[in-house]
Amino acid sequence: MAPSIAPPAPPASTFDLSEASSSPNNIPLGQYLFLRIAQANPKLRTVFGIPGDFNLNLLEHLYSKPVAEDAGLRIANLCNELNAAYTADGYARAIDGLAVLITTFGVGELSACNGVAGSFTEYSPVLHIVGTTSTRQQSLQDDQPIINHHHLLQNKDPLKQPDHDVYRKMADHICVVNEKLAISDVNSGDIYGKIDKVLRTILQQRRPGYLFVPSDIPDMMVDARMLDRPFIVDDEPAMPVMDDVVSVILRKLYAAKSPAVLSDALTARFGHTATVQAFVDKLPANLRLFSTNLARNIDETKDNFVGCYYGVGSPSPQINWELEHNTDFLLHLGIFNAETNTAGYSMDFSNIQDKVIIHPDYLVLDGWTHSLIKGGRRLFTMGQLLARLAERVETNKFTGIETKEWYKHNPQKLHKPDAETDNQYVSQSKLVDAVTECLSPNDILVVETCSFQFAMPDVKLPTGVKYITQAVWGSIGYALPATLGVTFAVNDMGLTDRRIWLLEGDGSAQMTVQELSTYLRYHDILKVNPTIFVINNSGYTVERLINGPTRSYNDIQSTWQWSKLLQVFGDVDKKYHHSSKVNNVAEFDQWFANEEYDGKLNVVDVTAGKMDVSDRFLSLFLKK
Amino acid sequence: MAPSIAPPAPPASTFDLSEASSSPNNIPLGQYLFLRIAQANPKLRTVFGIPGDFNLNLLEHLYSKPVAEDAGLRIANLCNELNAAYTADGYARAIDGLAVLITTFGVGELSACNGVAGSFTEYSPVLHIVGTTSTRQQSLQDDQPIINHHHLLQNKDPLKQPDHDVYRKMADHICVVNEKLAISDVNSGDIYGKIDKVLRTILQQRRPGYLFVPSDIPDMMVDARMLDRPFIVDDEPAMPVMDDVVSVILRKLYAAKSPAVLSDALTARFGHTATVQAFVDKLPANLRLFSTNLARNIDETKDNFVGCYYGVGSPSPQINWELEHNTDFLLHLGIFNAETNTAGYSMDFSNIQDKVIIHPDYLVLDGWTHSLIKGGRRLFTMGQLLARLAERVETNKFTGIETKEWYKHNPQKLHKPDAETDNQYVSQSKLVDAVTECLSPNDILVVETCSFQFAMPDVKLPTGVKYITQAVWGSIGYALPATLGVTFAVNDMGLTDRRIWLLEGDGSAQMTVQELSTYLRYHDILKVNPTIFVINNSGYTVERLINGPTRSYNDIQSTWQWSKLLQVFGDVDKKYHHSSKVNNVAEFDQWFANEEYDGKLNVVDVTAGKMDVSDRFLSLFLKK
């Protein structure tokens, strides 16, 4: 999502709130909230959640005409709250903007918290709305009778009132903004600013925020005219400072003899893929481009795209040589400092003479780290800086680049035919080939945290393919519901030409399997559906390689008939899905040969090897 | 579990720890930990968990001879961590002692936290062991390179090290003890006391505790001789004080003309059911006994058992009259002050002249509340007090009871034949009858949070039946994995004569359904298995009654073929399970007529009414 730049909103005091209760402009707070959310993400159509006593009267406002018909919002129920959090995360990533998760007090919100923590770690802008006990219920003092509501932890001192804010305190660790609405906020008019603060902070920092809504708040009346204020994510940049930075970067770039640009994952996670592409498209044809393992957001078909740089996990040592030893100036965009984006911190920039590093919160220039937040205010955002770079860069100013030839990585077919393997299972090397071949431009590829994830640098991505994975948080079970979220997003955006692919380990799929049923529930909405390869290797193969290769704790119940699950979930006649089981390479090739995409959900149970991993996985663990 | 009373343990300094590393008495910490756990609960055979990078080398010690063969411990893997937490909770409740849950850093532990919070709220003694980053990884300072490990939230300031204790801070709200093991603890010998502190606190307070085990700790060597110290849960009681209290209570009881004993849920949750029964069995035959909705731990076949007292939810107004208006002295044992144990605080003790209330942490005597913790020390435990009451009470000292006759509630068959209902679905009134009839003495009945839960006061329980439900925390999805935990416990204890029954709503069952597969995985261990009635009413009927009866948010994907799920999970030939679908009362009666229990898992898909609830549910909500 490109940053919105607009003049500051008028203060709430512009409106006479004393008129509110009698005014025809009054609408319920619940309705206002959903309409404001729709302004914060105009692409949003689906919010995700599970009902519970404390959120029912908030959910009711989703069915009001302004929300349901005019703004076009709907709720999609998931089977449980953790799955809902994963789904919202996938939706946010695919739609490149705010996603919404709605749960109930205690039981719901805590079930979701691992998913929300994942959104924090992986920079996914999810708003988590929690319906709570009412403000009246929260107002009891210790000298009144002690009331312990359901869904509420008792005070550790049984003679004191429970702490209705206990979950807020837990949530504060996994979010960037955390507010509770109050009756006094409605009366004072602070409620509008509070809601905007939550929405803006989430979008500015691309991380989750919490809004706690007591059950007696959604029906309170507020002033609908507050929706006339434009919704603004980012403040205006401090232009002179930003332009100075851009000038410095461009001067270094223009002067370099062997410059390189590395697009790192936070460019993608902050929604700046198009901006980065616009920038690199204006660079000279001999300026070498790289992306990182979790970025993969530079067009890999460009002649000057060298490859995925991933330290000891790079698909070829020449990529590392090009970046580490043949670069005099590196422009590192959107650095994502994480073990699984750096192959265990094996990236090596020590031989590069000069570099500029851009992070959403800081810049590294000439070896000095400069915070972008001064006196509580952000000087400019990474998006504003990247857009300005793309705007100001001039191809003809580059005169010093001496690079005549450079290494360009083109993944080879890695699969070495092996009679035994071919007959008994589909090897991961074969999977690398298959995924490389099946992808078309603009497809979305979701890969679960699994052995195959480590092989992703070996897959060449066609133009515009979006790669979604959760390698930093690494919570297995994520990808199946996240792909459901991607599917909702693709359908909500009407992108019927984008295919969705998921590679998912069987142990992971068991964690969140019920969400397959949700594809059936919303078959009337979901016209474009994913193809899901279940990598059926009878357990946790990554863990087997680390420890306990034959231990029972790395096993799962391996008798599941994956290709029959959706029939048992209700699609008996396979009206809304396809499914099949492929036991070896010949059957896998046959599946591909016969495959014709008709938009239906497709579950392919791929027999894999219990100890088989890709060459890349082995090389990573051997090198480390 | 009866409190263990024994002399204080010898201090750690008794042993010369400098000998440890060279001594033949050395064993790895991981092994020591599991052996100490086995001492804390000698009935324990199964621990529950999911592997992850950070706990693998702890799990390895489960396979050592002393742990696996001598102590007889094993791990049972669940499909995901929330389910594992629920399973551990069910195990703790059924075995009446410590249960163990093992997860991995961040992703695993946070997925489980809703289940652990439930164990806190419902008083279930679960030890949650979390494998974390190593002590070395945790030791980095901000002036060193910032290392962001997988499974770890980054610091909100990207230029600072992540906080490896962030999850401990979150967990602290949902547990009563929270410790992290350190290398220095091993070296100083503090480790033995730290482990005992965690285990004892959990058992004393019957609530969860956390033990964070960095990945480089389990292989460190410790002194096996520390296992020779007896494991002691409770300190000796302050005997003169406790006996004074017992004397006061007995004096009041002996003197009363119309006394009553109300067994509340914390007697059951703290494992004192046998003690309470021993006490009430020594009371005169005309001293009236009551239990609460969540207690149900007094033999309901006794002539002086009046009924389940549940305020406006009591199964008959005469029960309330007997307790509220015909009692001059009430002995209220193990009070559980919670909305769903008091029918929304509709219990009324205002007309009772005198009462004594016993809570694990305090007593109410003559209107004064006395904390049982003085100067950081507990004077005595509820278990010690109850045991002493049972020991000292003398039947022949009761001379003043004037009660000649009293109301005794005997549930009537509530089911009113109704042609339409009978043909289209099985009504909840019919279910009340069915459950009442199917239970045998000593069975275990698990009821999910669902409409049927509200009807439980109407079910008469045979002698020794254990009722397990999670009505206070009320997290739907709990009961299916909790029943799996109950099943492990029953089999681990060799109680082959106890049948297990589960009533579970379909919306709840969808949340945690994959755990049905785990019955198949452990079919060689689980000889006694539950009969599961899936109340198939196409959604969240309780919520429908509260709000949105026809709203989509209260629907689920209702096409699941519950009776075929276990075949798709792998038991194609129904070797290990039975399943059936009953569509109406005639078929339900037929099912009962044909049923012969052979120990196998049995899933019965019971067609229920979308808006049908028991009379009790309606009366509760109408009265409130």
mmCIF file of N, CA and C in Angstrom, chain B residues 79 131 161 165-167 193 210 244 310 317 330-331 371 427 432 440 463 475 480 486 490 557 595:
data_model
loop_
_atom_site.group_PDB
_atom_site.id
_atom_site.type_symbol
_atom_site.label_atom_id
_atom_site.label_comp_id
_atom_site.label_asym_id
_atom_site.label_seq_id
_atom_site.Cartn_x
_atom_site.Cartn_y
_atom_site.Cartn_z
ATOM 1 N N CYS B 79 -1.986 -32.900 18.037
ATOM 2 C CA CYS B 79 -1.890 -32.292 16.702
ATOM 3 C C CYS B 79 -1.510 -30.820 16.756
ATOM 4 N N GLY B 131 10.577 -25.106 26.069
ATOM 5 C CA GLY B 131 11.971 -25.103 25.613
ATOM 6 C C GLY B 131 12.270 -23.770 24.939
ATOM 7 N N GLN B 161 18.501 -5.583 21.302
ATOM 8 C CA GLN B 161 18.327 -7.035 21.306
ATOM 9 C C GLN B 161 16.873 -7.379 21.639
ATOM 10 N N ASP B 165 12.724 -12.962 27.376
ATOM 11 C CA ASP B 165 11.789 -13.249 28.465
ATOM 12 C C ASP B 165 10.383 -12.713 28.197
ATOM 13 N N VAL B 166 10.148 -12.266 26.973
ATOM 14 C CA VAL B 166 8.858 -11.619 26.697
ATOM 15 C C VAL B 166 7.680 -12.560 26.944
ATOM 16 N N TYR B 167 7.857 -13.825 26.614
ATOM 17 C CA TYR B 167 6.727 -14.755 26.790
ATOM 18 C C TYR B 167 6.521 -15.095 28.274
ATOM 19 N N GLY B 193 15.876 -26.712 44.199
ATOM 20 C CA GLY B 193 14.847 -25.948 44.895
ATOM 21 C C GLY B 193 13.907 -25.248 43.934
ATOM 22 N N TYR B 210 4.791 -22.384 35.131
ATOM 23 C CA TYR B 210 5.672 -22.444 33.962
ATOM 24 C C TYR B 210 7.098 -22.750 34.387
ATOM 25 N N ASP B 244 -8.541 -25.391 66.447
ATOM 26 C CA ASP B 244 -9.496 -24.400 66.964
ATOM 27 C C ASP B 244 -10.609 -24.163 65.943
ATOM 28 N N TYR B 310 -28.237 -24.209 42.628
ATOM 29 C CA TYR B 310 -27.661 -23.401 41.547
ATOM 30 C C TYR B 310 -28.502 -22.139 41.341
ATOM 31 N N PRO B 317 -37.427 -25.466 42.659
ATOM 32 C CA PRO B 317 -37.459 -24.376 43.635
ATOM 33 C C PRO B 317 -37.401 -24.893 45.077
ATOM 34 N N LEU B 330 -25.101 -23.103 57.750
ATOM 35 C CA LEU B 330 -24.613 -23.673 56.487
ATOM 36 C C LEU B 330 -23.097 -23.811 56.553
ATOM 37 N N LEU B 331 -22.637 -25.003 56.254
ATOM 38 C CA LEU B 331 -21.201 -25.228 56.093
ATOM 39 C C LEU B 331 -20.919 -25.313 54.593
ATOM 40 N N SER B 371 -7.741 -14.601 56.279
ATOM 41 C CA SER B 371 -6.809 -15.166 55.305
ATOM 42 C C SER B 371 -6.073 -16.330 55.934
ATOM 43 N N SER B 427 -34.280 -33.924 20.779
ATOM 44 C CA SER B 427 -34.339 -32.701 21.584
ATOM 45 C C SER B 427 -33.354 -32.774 22.748
ATOM 46 N N VAL B 432 -31.128 -35.066 28.063
ATOM 47 C CA VAL B 432 -31.035 -35.089 29.527
ATOM 48 C C VAL B 432 -31.431 -36.475 30.042
ATOM 49 N N SER B 440 -23.269 -44.936 34.605
ATOM 50 C CA SER B 440 -23.124 -45.958 35.645
ATOM 51 C C SER B 440 -22.202 -45.405 36.727
ATOM 52 N N THR B 463 -23.486 -42.786 41.930
ATOM 53 C CA THR B 463 -22.366 -42.734 42.880
ATOM 54 C C THR B 463 -21.025 -42.721 42.152
ATOM 55 N N SER B 475 -14.180 -22.044 27.203
ATOM 56 C CA SER B 475 -13.572 -21.970 25.867
ATOM 57 C C SER B 475 -14.064 -23.147 25.047
ATOM 58 N N LEU B 480 -13.217 -31.807 23.621
ATOM 59 C CA LEU B 480 -12.774 -32.958 22.815
ATOM 60 C C LEU B 480 -11.347 -33.363 23.184
ATOM 61 N N VAL B 486 -8.559 -37.202 29.595
ATOM 62 C CA VAL B 486 -9.253 -38.070 30.546
ATOM 63 C C VAL B 486 -9.024 -39.539 30.176
ATOM 64 N N VAL B 490 -7.441 -42.375 32.546
ATOM 65 C CA VAL B 490 -8.174 -43.580 32.949
ATOM 66 C C VAL B 490 -7.372 -44.830 32.591
ATOM 67 N N GLN B 557 -20.012 -24.459 8.997
ATOM 68 C CA GLN B 557 -20.188 -25.333 7.838
ATOM 69 C C GLN B 557 -20.787 -26.627 8.376
ATOM 70 N N GLU B 595 -26.598 -50.802 21.825
ATOM 71 C CA GLU B 595 -25.247 -50.470 22.234
ATOM 72 C C GLU B 595 -24.642 -51.503 23.172
#
